[in-house]
Short mmCIF file of C-alpha atoms in Angstrom, two decimals:
data_model
loop_
_atom_site.label_atom_id
_atom_site.label_comp_id
_atom_site.label_asym_id
_atom_site.label_seq_id
_atom_site.Cartn_x
_atom_site.Cartn_y
_atom_site.Cartn_z
CA MET A 1 80.64 106.47 157.82
CA ARG A 2 76.98 106.49 156.79
CA LEU A 3 77.80 104.07 153.94
CA ALA A 4 79.35 101.64 156.42
CA ARG A 5 76.23 101.57 158.61
CA HIS A 6 73.83 100.81 155.75
CA LEU A 7 75.84 98.34 153.58
CA PRO A 8 76.91 94.82 154.46
CA LEU A 9 80.67 94.46 154.82
CA THR A 10 80.98 92.49 151.57
CA SER A 11 79.06 95.13 149.62
CA LEU A 12 81.15 97.86 151.15
CA ALA A 13 84.37 96.10 150.14
CA ALA A 14 83.08 95.62 146.63
CA ALA A 15 82.12 99.27 146.35
CA ILE A 16 85.54 100.38 147.57
CA ALA A 17 87.26 97.99 145.18
CA PHE A 18 85.14 99.22 142.28
CA ALA A 19 85.87 102.84 143.11
CA GLY A 20 89.58 102.11 143.30
CA GLN A 21 89.49 100.32 139.96
CA ALA A 22 87.60 103.21 138.35
CA GLN A 23 90.14 105.66 139.65
CA ALA A 24 93.05 103.53 138.43
CA GLU A 25 91.66 102.92 134.95
CA THR A 26 93.35 104.92 132.16
CA GLU A 27 91.60 105.64 128.87
CA LEU A 28 93.97 106.04 125.93
CA THR A 29 92.83 107.92 122.85
CA VAL A 30 94.52 106.34 119.84
CA ALA A 31 94.45 108.13 116.47
CA THR A 32 95.10 105.96 113.45
CA VAL A 33 94.54 105.68 109.72
CA ASN A 34 91.80 103.49 108.19
CA ASN A 35 94.19 101.08 106.50
CA ASN A 36 93.64 97.34 106.75
CA ASP A 37 96.50 96.65 109.19
CA MET A 38 95.20 99.31 111.59
CA VAL A 39 91.67 97.92 111.33
CA ILE A 40 93.09 94.57 112.47
CA MET A 41 94.89 96.31 115.36
CA GLN A 42 91.61 97.89 116.44
CA SER A 43 89.83 94.53 116.25
CA LEU A 44 92.30 93.12 118.81
CA THR A 45 91.42 95.74 121.44
CA ASP A 46 89.93 93.09 123.73
CA VAL A 47 93.19 91.13 123.77
CA PHE A 48 95.15 94.16 124.92
CA GLU A 49 92.56 95.27 127.46
CA GLU A 50 92.31 91.77 128.98
CA ALA A 51 96.09 91.76 129.47
CA HIS A 52 96.01 95.35 130.77
CA PRO A 53 92.78 95.67 132.77
CA ASP A 54 93.75 99.13 133.99
CA ILE A 55 93.85 100.53 130.41
CA THR A 56 91.01 101.03 127.91
CA LEU A 57 91.42 102.09 124.29
CA ASP A 58 89.34 104.76 122.60
CA TRP A 59 89.92 104.74 118.83
CA VAL A 60 89.79 107.66 116.41
CA VAL A 61 90.08 106.11 112.92
CA LEU A 62 90.29 108.56 110.03
CA GLU A 63 91.03 108.79 106.32
CA GLU A 64 94.71 109.56 105.72
CA ASN A 65 94.48 113.23 104.74
CA VAL A 66 92.05 114.03 107.57
CA LEU A 67 94.15 112.15 110.11
CA ARG A 68 97.27 114.10 109.20
CA GLN A 69 95.49 117.43 109.37
CA ARG A 70 93.96 116.76 112.79
CA MET A 71 97.14 115.36 114.33
CA THR A 72 99.35 118.15 112.99
CA THR A 73 97.00 120.81 114.37
CA ASP A 74 96.72 119.07 117.74
CA ILE A 75 100.41 118.47 118.32
CA ALA A 76 101.52 121.90 117.07
CA THR A 77 99.15 123.60 119.52
CA GLY A 78 99.77 121.18 122.38
CA GLY A 79 96.10 120.30 122.33
CA GLY A 80 96.55 116.93 124.02
CA GLN A 81 93.57 115.24 122.33
CA PHE A 82 95.53 112.06 121.60
CA ASP A 83 97.68 109.75 123.71
CA VAL A 84 98.93 107.72 120.74
CA MET A 85 99.35 109.02 117.19
CA THR A 86 99.87 107.04 114.02
CA ILE A 87 102.47 109.05 112.11
CA GLY A 88 105.14 108.29 109.56
CA THR A 89 108.75 108.53 108.54
CA TYR A 90 108.22 112.13 107.42
CA GLU A 91 106.81 113.52 110.66
CA VAL A 92 108.88 111.70 113.28
CA PRO A 93 112.30 113.41 112.96
CA ILE A 94 110.72 116.85 112.41
CA TRP A 95 108.32 116.60 115.35
CA ALA A 96 110.96 115.01 117.58
CA GLU A 97 113.38 117.86 116.93
CA ARG A 98 110.69 120.30 118.07
CA GLY A 99 110.12 118.37 121.28
CA TRP A 100 106.60 117.33 120.34
CA LEU A 101 107.18 113.58 120.77
CA SER A 102 108.25 111.58 123.80
CA PRO A 103 111.60 109.81 123.31
CA LEU A 104 111.33 106.03 123.42
CA ASP A 105 114.55 105.08 125.14
CA ASN A 106 114.91 102.36 127.78
CA LEU A 107 112.46 100.07 126.03
CA PRO A 108 111.78 96.74 127.76
CA GLU A 109 114.44 94.15 127.04
CA ASP A 110 111.89 91.70 125.65
CA TYR A 111 110.83 94.31 123.06
CA ASN A 112 114.07 93.46 121.22
CA GLU A 113 114.77 96.81 119.56
CA ASP A 114 117.69 95.26 117.64
CA ASP A 115 115.19 93.08 115.77
CA LEU A 116 113.77 96.17 114.01
CA LEU A 117 114.97 96.62 110.42
CA ALA A 118 117.81 99.16 110.46
CA SER A 119 116.47 101.42 107.69
CA VAL A 120 113.06 101.59 109.35
CA ARG A 121 114.50 102.21 112.81
CA ASP A 122 116.79 104.95 111.52
CA GLY A 123 113.89 106.72 109.82
CA LEU A 124 111.98 106.91 113.11
CA SER A 125 114.89 108.19 115.17
CA HIS A 126 116.20 111.60 116.21
CA ASP A 127 119.62 111.96 117.83
CA ASP A 128 119.95 108.16 117.65
CA THR A 129 116.82 107.68 119.81
CA LEU A 130 113.55 106.21 118.61
CA HIS A 131 110.62 108.62 118.87
CA ALA A 132 108.06 106.25 117.30
CA LEU A 133 107.79 102.48 117.02
CA PRO A 134 107.11 100.97 113.57
CA PHE A 135 103.73 99.30 113.19
CA TYR A 136 104.36 98.39 109.58
CA ALA A 137 106.75 99.52 106.87
CA GLU A 138 106.54 99.49 103.12
CA SER A 139 108.11 100.29 99.82
CA SER A 140 106.21 100.29 96.52
CA MET A 141 105.85 97.60 93.88
CA MET A 142 103.78 96.59 90.90
CA TYR A 143 100.83 94.18 91.12
CA TYR A 144 99.36 92.59 88.01
CA ARG A 145 96.90 89.94 86.92
CA THR A 146 98.77 86.88 85.66
CA ASP A 147 95.63 85.44 84.05
CA LEU A 148 95.05 88.59 81.99
CA PHE A 149 98.71 88.83 81.02
CA GLU A 150 98.62 85.24 79.81
CA GLU A 151 95.39 85.76 77.90
CA ALA A 152 96.80 88.87 76.21
CA GLY A 153 100.14 87.18 75.48
CA ILE A 154 102.08 89.65 77.63
CA GLU A 155 105.24 88.52 79.40
CA MET A 156 106.29 90.44 82.50
CA THR A 157 109.91 91.58 82.38
CA GLU A 158 112.34 91.33 85.30
CA GLN A 159 112.41 95.12 85.62
CA PRO A 160 109.41 96.68 83.88
CA THR A 161 109.72 100.13 82.36
CA TRP A 162 107.01 102.76 82.27
CA GLU A 163 106.92 102.57 78.47
CA GLU A 164 106.19 98.86 78.73
CA VAL A 165 103.52 99.53 81.36
CA ARG A 166 101.78 102.01 79.08
CA GLU A 167 101.77 99.49 76.23
CA TRP A 168 100.44 96.72 78.49
CA ALA A 169 97.75 98.99 79.93
CA GLY A 170 96.49 99.65 76.42
CA GLU A 171 96.22 95.93 75.71
CA LEU A 172 94.44 95.14 78.99
CA HIS A 173 92.07 98.09 79.14
CA GLY A 174 88.50 96.99 78.47
CA MET A 175 89.56 93.39 77.87
CA LYS A 176 86.89 92.44 80.41
CA GLU A 177 83.84 94.36 81.51
CA ASP A 178 84.71 97.17 83.96
CA LEU A 179 88.42 96.42 83.62
CA ALA A 180 90.85 99.35 83.67
CA GLY A 181 94.30 98.76 82.25
CA ILE A 182 95.95 100.32 85.29
CA CYS A 183 95.04 101.92 88.61
CA LEU A 184 97.17 104.64 90.23
CA ARG A 185 96.65 107.15 93.00
CA GLY A 186 94.84 110.30 91.93
CA LYS A 187 93.44 111.65 95.21
CA PRO A 188 95.30 114.87 96.07
CA GLY A 189 97.55 114.93 99.13
CA TRP A 190 101.25 114.89 99.88
CA GLY A 191 100.92 111.31 101.12
CA GLU A 192 98.34 110.28 98.53
CA ASN A 193 98.88 111.16 94.86
CA MET A 194 102.25 112.82 95.56
CA ALA A 195 103.71 109.70 97.16
CA PHE A 196 103.30 108.00 93.80
CA VAL A 197 103.98 111.02 91.56
CA SER A 198 107.22 111.81 93.40
CA THR A 199 108.63 108.36 92.64
CA LEU A 200 107.50 108.71 89.03
CA VAL A 201 109.28 112.06 88.75
CA ASN A 202 112.38 110.58 90.40
CA THR A 203 112.67 107.79 87.88
CA PHE A 204 112.09 110.25 85.00
CA GLY A 205 115.19 112.08 86.26
CA GLY A 206 113.50 114.93 88.16
CA ARG A 207 113.77 116.24 91.72
CA TRP A 208 111.81 118.58 93.98
CA PHE A 209 114.69 121.01 94.56
CA ASP A 210 118.19 121.61 93.26
CA GLU A 211 121.14 121.72 95.66
CA ASP A 212 120.41 125.37 96.50
CA TRP A 213 116.74 124.67 97.36
CA ASN A 214 115.39 126.16 94.14
CA PRO A 215 112.14 124.36 93.20
CA GLU A 216 112.19 122.47 89.88
CA LEU A 217 108.50 121.70 89.54
CA ASN A 218 108.12 123.04 86.00
CA SER A 219 111.30 121.42 84.74
CA GLU A 220 111.32 119.26 81.63
CA GLU A 221 111.56 116.12 83.78
CA TRP A 222 108.53 117.02 85.90
CA THR A 223 106.52 118.03 82.84
CA THR A 224 107.32 114.81 81.00
CA ALA A 225 106.57 112.62 84.03
CA VAL A 226 103.30 114.31 84.98
CA GLN A 227 102.05 114.41 81.38
CA PHE A 228 102.81 110.69 81.14
CA TYR A 229 100.84 110.09 84.35
CA VAL A 230 97.86 112.18 83.25
CA ASP A 231 97.70 110.55 79.83
CA LEU A 232 98.12 107.05 81.25
CA LEU A 233 95.27 107.41 83.74
CA ASN A 234 92.96 109.25 81.36
CA ASP A 235 93.50 106.69 78.60
CA TYR A 236 93.62 103.46 80.61
CA GLY A 237 92.62 104.22 84.20
CA PRO A 238 89.29 103.72 85.95
CA ALA A 239 86.56 106.33 85.92
CA GLY A 240 86.95 108.91 88.66
CA ALA A 241 90.66 108.23 89.11
CA SER A 242 91.22 111.64 90.71
CA SER A 243 89.21 110.45 93.74
CA ASN A 244 91.16 107.24 94.26
CA GLY A 245 93.82 106.89 96.93
CA PHE A 246 95.43 103.77 98.37
CA ASN A 247 92.28 102.27 99.87
CA GLU A 248 90.08 102.95 96.85
CA ASN A 249 92.58 101.36 94.46
CA LEU A 250 93.09 98.41 96.79
CA ALA A 251 89.35 97.77 96.64
CA LEU A 252 89.30 98.12 92.84
CA PHE A 253 92.22 95.77 92.29
CA SER A 254 91.01 93.16 94.79
CA ARG A 255 87.62 93.09 93.02
CA GLY A 256 89.27 92.48 89.66
CA ASN A 257 88.77 95.95 88.16
CA CYS A 258 92.45 96.71 87.44
CA GLY A 259 94.90 94.90 85.22
CA MET A 260 97.89 96.51 86.99
CA TRP A 261 98.46 98.60 90.07
CA VAL A 262 101.63 100.32 91.31
CA ASP A 263 101.41 101.10 95.00
CA ALA A 264 102.46 100.09 98.52
CA THR A 265 104.00 96.69 99.26
CA SER A 266 101.79 96.58 102.36
CA ALA A 267 98.80 95.71 100.16
CA ALA A 268 100.30 92.34 99.23
CA GLY A 269 99.01 90.46 102.26
CA LYS A 270 95.40 91.45 101.71
CA LEU A 271 95.60 90.78 97.97
CA TYR A 272 96.91 87.26 98.65
CA ASP A 273 94.15 86.55 101.15
CA GLU A 274 91.46 84.51 99.38
CA ASP A 275 88.87 85.68 101.90
CA GLU A 276 89.61 89.33 101.08
CA SER A 277 90.60 89.28 97.41
CA ASP A 278 88.93 87.98 94.25
CA VAL A 279 92.30 87.89 92.46
CA ALA A 280 94.37 86.03 95.06
CA ASP A 281 94.92 83.05 92.74
CA SER A 282 96.06 85.17 89.78
CA LEU A 283 98.24 87.77 91.47
CA GLY A 284 101.67 88.60 90.14
CA PHE A 285 104.15 91.14 91.41
CA ALA A 286 107.16 92.95 90.01
CA PRO A 287 109.45 95.85 90.94
CA ALA A 288 108.09 99.37 90.61
CA PRO A 289 108.65 100.45 86.98
CA VAL A 290 111.55 102.67 85.94
CA ALA A 291 112.14 105.26 83.22
CA GLU A 292 115.44 107.16 82.89
CA THR A 293 116.93 105.93 86.18
CA PRO A 294 116.11 103.34 88.86
CA LYS A 295 116.89 105.90 91.58
CA GLY A 296 113.88 106.79 93.67
CA SER A 297 111.53 104.58 91.66
CA HIS A 298 110.11 103.02 94.83
CA TRP A 299 109.48 104.70 98.13
CA LEU A 300 110.27 104.01 101.78
CA TRP A 301 107.63 104.58 104.43
CA SER A 302 106.66 103.41 107.87
CA TRP A 303 103.40 103.92 109.68
CA ALA A 304 104.45 104.15 113.31
CA LEU A 305 102.99 104.71 116.76
CA ALA A 306 104.22 107.72 118.71
CA ILE A 307 103.37 109.35 122.02
CA PRO A 308 102.86 113.12 121.92
CA ALA A 309 104.68 114.95 124.70
CA SER A 310 101.32 116.55 125.58
CA SER A 311 99.75 113.21 126.60
CA GLU A 312 98.99 112.88 130.31
CA ASN A 313 99.09 109.08 130.05
CA GLN A 314 102.70 108.46 129.08
CA ASP A 315 103.20 105.12 130.87
CA ALA A 316 99.97 103.58 129.61
CA ALA A 317 100.64 104.83 126.08
CA ARG A 318 104.08 103.22 126.16
CA GLU A 319 102.51 99.94 127.30
CA PHE A 320 100.19 100.01 124.30
CA ILE A 321 102.66 100.96 121.56
CA THR A 322 105.27 98.44 122.70
CA TRP A 323 102.57 95.75 122.66
CA ALA A 324 101.21 96.72 119.21
CA THR A 325 104.66 96.73 117.58
CA SER A 326 106.10 93.68 119.34
CA GLN A 327 107.01 90.20 118.19
CA GLU A 328 104.16 89.02 120.43
CA TYR A 329 101.71 91.09 118.39
CA VAL A 330 103.03 89.69 115.09
CA GLU A 331 102.49 86.20 116.49
CA LEU A 332 98.98 87.13 117.64
CA VAL A 333 97.94 88.42 114.21
CA GLY A 334 99.48 85.44 112.46
CA GLU A 335 97.59 82.98 114.64
CA THR A 336 94.24 84.81 114.65
CA GLU A 337 94.08 86.54 111.25
CA GLY A 338 96.42 84.45 109.10
CA TRP A 339 100.11 84.90 108.42
CA THR A 340 99.68 86.98 105.27
CA SER A 341 97.95 89.56 107.49
CA VAL A 342 100.83 90.25 109.88
CA PRO A 343 102.23 93.80 109.79
CA PRO A 344 105.07 93.69 107.24
CA GLY A 345 108.42 95.38 106.97
CA THR A 346 109.39 96.01 110.57
CA ARG A 347 111.15 93.03 112.15
CA GLU A 348 113.89 90.73 110.94
CA SER A 349 112.31 87.88 112.90
CA THR A 350 109.15 88.13 110.76
CA TYR A 351 111.19 87.33 107.66
CA GLU A 352 112.96 84.48 109.43
CA ASP A 353 109.68 82.85 110.41
CA GLU A 354 108.76 80.04 108.02
CA ARG A 355 105.09 80.36 108.90
CA TYR A 356 105.19 83.82 107.33
CA THR A 357 107.52 83.16 104.40
CA ASP A 358 105.64 79.98 103.45
CA ALA A 359 102.30 81.81 103.49
CA ALA A 360 103.58 84.99 101.84
CA PRO A 361 105.50 84.32 98.60
CA PHE A 362 106.09 88.07 98.28
CA ALA A 363 107.91 88.32 101.64
CA ASN A 364 111.52 88.41 100.48
CA PHE A 365 110.61 90.57 97.50
CA VAL A 366 109.07 93.17 99.81
CA LEU A 367 111.97 93.01 102.24
CA GLN A 368 114.43 93.63 99.41
CA ALA A 369 112.45 96.61 98.13
CA ILE A 370 112.44 98.19 101.59
CA GLN A 371 116.16 97.61 102.03
CA ASP A 372 117.01 98.94 98.55
CA ALA A 373 115.14 102.24 98.93
CA ASP A 374 117.64 104.96 99.82
CA PRO A 375 116.18 108.23 101.15
CA THR A 376 119.64 109.83 101.11
CA ASP A 377 120.18 109.22 97.38
CA SER A 378 116.81 109.26 95.66
CA THR A 379 117.33 111.34 92.51
CA LEU A 380 119.49 111.24 89.39
CA GLU A 381 120.92 114.71 90.08
CA PRO A 382 122.05 115.59 93.64
CA ASN A 383 119.51 117.12 96.00
CA PRO A 384 119.77 118.68 99.50
CA TYR A 385 117.00 116.69 101.19
CA VAL A 386 116.30 113.31 102.78
CA GLY A 387 113.32 111.37 101.46
CA VAL A 388 112.23 109.34 98.44
CA GLN A 389 108.55 110.25 98.03
CA PHE A 390 108.72 113.30 100.30
CA VAL A 391 111.14 116.06 101.26
CA GLY A 392 112.15 115.93 104.90
CA ILE A 393 111.53 119.60 105.77
CA PRO A 394 108.64 121.04 107.82
CA GLU A 395 107.32 123.04 104.87
CA PHE A 396 106.81 119.99 102.68
CA GLN A 397 103.45 119.04 104.15
CA SER A 398 101.82 122.21 102.81
CA ILE A 399 103.94 122.27 99.64
CA GLY A 400 103.18 118.66 98.78
CA THR A 401 99.47 119.05 99.39
CA ARG A 402 99.29 122.16 97.21
CA VAL A 403 101.23 120.50 94.39
CA GLY A 404 99.02 117.43 94.71
CA GLN A 405 95.95 119.58 94.23
CA SER A 406 97.46 121.18 91.12
CA ILE A 407 98.26 117.80 89.61
CA ALA A 408 94.78 116.49 90.42
CA ALA A 409 93.40 119.50 88.51
CA ALA A 410 95.49 118.49 85.50
CA LEU A 411 94.20 114.93 85.81
CA THR A 412 90.58 116.08 85.72
CA GLY A 413 91.24 118.48 82.82
CA ASP A 414 90.64 121.64 84.86
CA SER A 415 94.10 122.80 83.82
CA THR A 416 96.89 121.71 81.51
CA VAL A 417 99.95 119.99 82.93
CA GLU A 418 102.05 123.05 82.12
CA GLU A 419 99.60 125.39 83.91
CA ALA A 420 99.44 123.09 86.92
CA LEU A 421 103.20 122.87 87.27
CA ASP A 422 103.74 126.59 86.69
CA ASN A 423 101.26 127.30 89.50
CA ALA A 424 102.98 124.75 91.72
CA GLN A 425 106.37 126.27 90.96
CA ARG A 426 105.29 129.79 91.87
CA ALA A 427 103.58 128.74 95.08
CA THR A 428 106.56 126.64 96.17
CA GLU A 429 109.01 129.44 95.43
CA ARG A 430 106.98 131.78 97.64
CA THR A 431 106.90 129.25 100.46
CA MET A 432 110.63 128.60 100.28
CA GLN A 433 111.42 132.32 100.21
CA ARG A 434 109.24 133.00 103.24
CA ALA A 435 110.88 130.10 105.09
CA GLY A 436 114.35 131.49 104.40
CA TYR A 437 115.65 128.79 102.06
CA LEU A 438 116.06 131.24 99.14
CA ASP A 439 117.63 134.69 98.96
#
């Protein structure tokens, strides 16, 4: 009562109201990757917080490999550091099965779950229930400089092959100062260099495992594909290619330092943005190249927002992830950042919106690539797993990272391709035996 005797009534009411607001305010810790679309999401924090004055957002933005390591450790131990996690098509079904993620059933009617692309929705579901909401989705494609192709007298084919790509890279390499013929991922990591290398191996006719879960990493198909990759980057890639992941190559290509680049379809919007890209007016695109088979030549991935079961702020976290993956959010980004910057690959309505399709000539091409990627039939010979650029088993995260490190060593010349793949084969066999896949 002492406070009441010494404060005017209006001041007392204000103090009580402030205290109540402070008690009601929820701080959400959101972990996400440092990709362009997520940077835009972070920049719109004020919009969300103004609409939800009882919620504040605290961002943890990390490089892809670091993000995955921290989130995996936290969720496996029930650490509860994060209220929202940015995870992908690989993690969602595995983590959901273990009870680590909150199911996202009974979504608000205006969220329009049926508007989500079926292949993307299915990849983020467990027992027919969503356990993450797609922020953006992607396949892979080939970007190239139309001005350089014209100058060199090269004509892009409807479906480029890797042999053609190697020939073109040789013609483009060094044509201009600081110009590499081609840029590809070299940074080790199951979601970095191995996302690309896996699709390359697929189209060369290889697979991670045979139908009995025996690894095939030193098979003829893997050896041929990886030797092709190493030679291509060493002959016609940029300096320091083994340090380049998605973001590094995006920067190189957008500055005009690459004649070609095979990577995620999600880069298209930024590359077509004249404010972000020096090559926006000379950008061409084509399907991801093929070799022996078109199967598995381009990947399927979604970066999605999930709520760990360990979060103490379930309702507020749901408010945020439904907002950030909604049609309303797509509209917000289109109006504030430009329509080529909207998160691609998640909603049918995005591809029915003329404001987007008129601004983004790649829109239908990207949509088709996403719809054509089949994670249940990704290799020439049958395999026992789901996934195009990954294997949908818990052990793959460590396997893929270890193999990625071996291949990066071959790229830098610290080992031969044969040595790298023999090491990868032995390590993977041990892992699969310990996990009970092999007798």
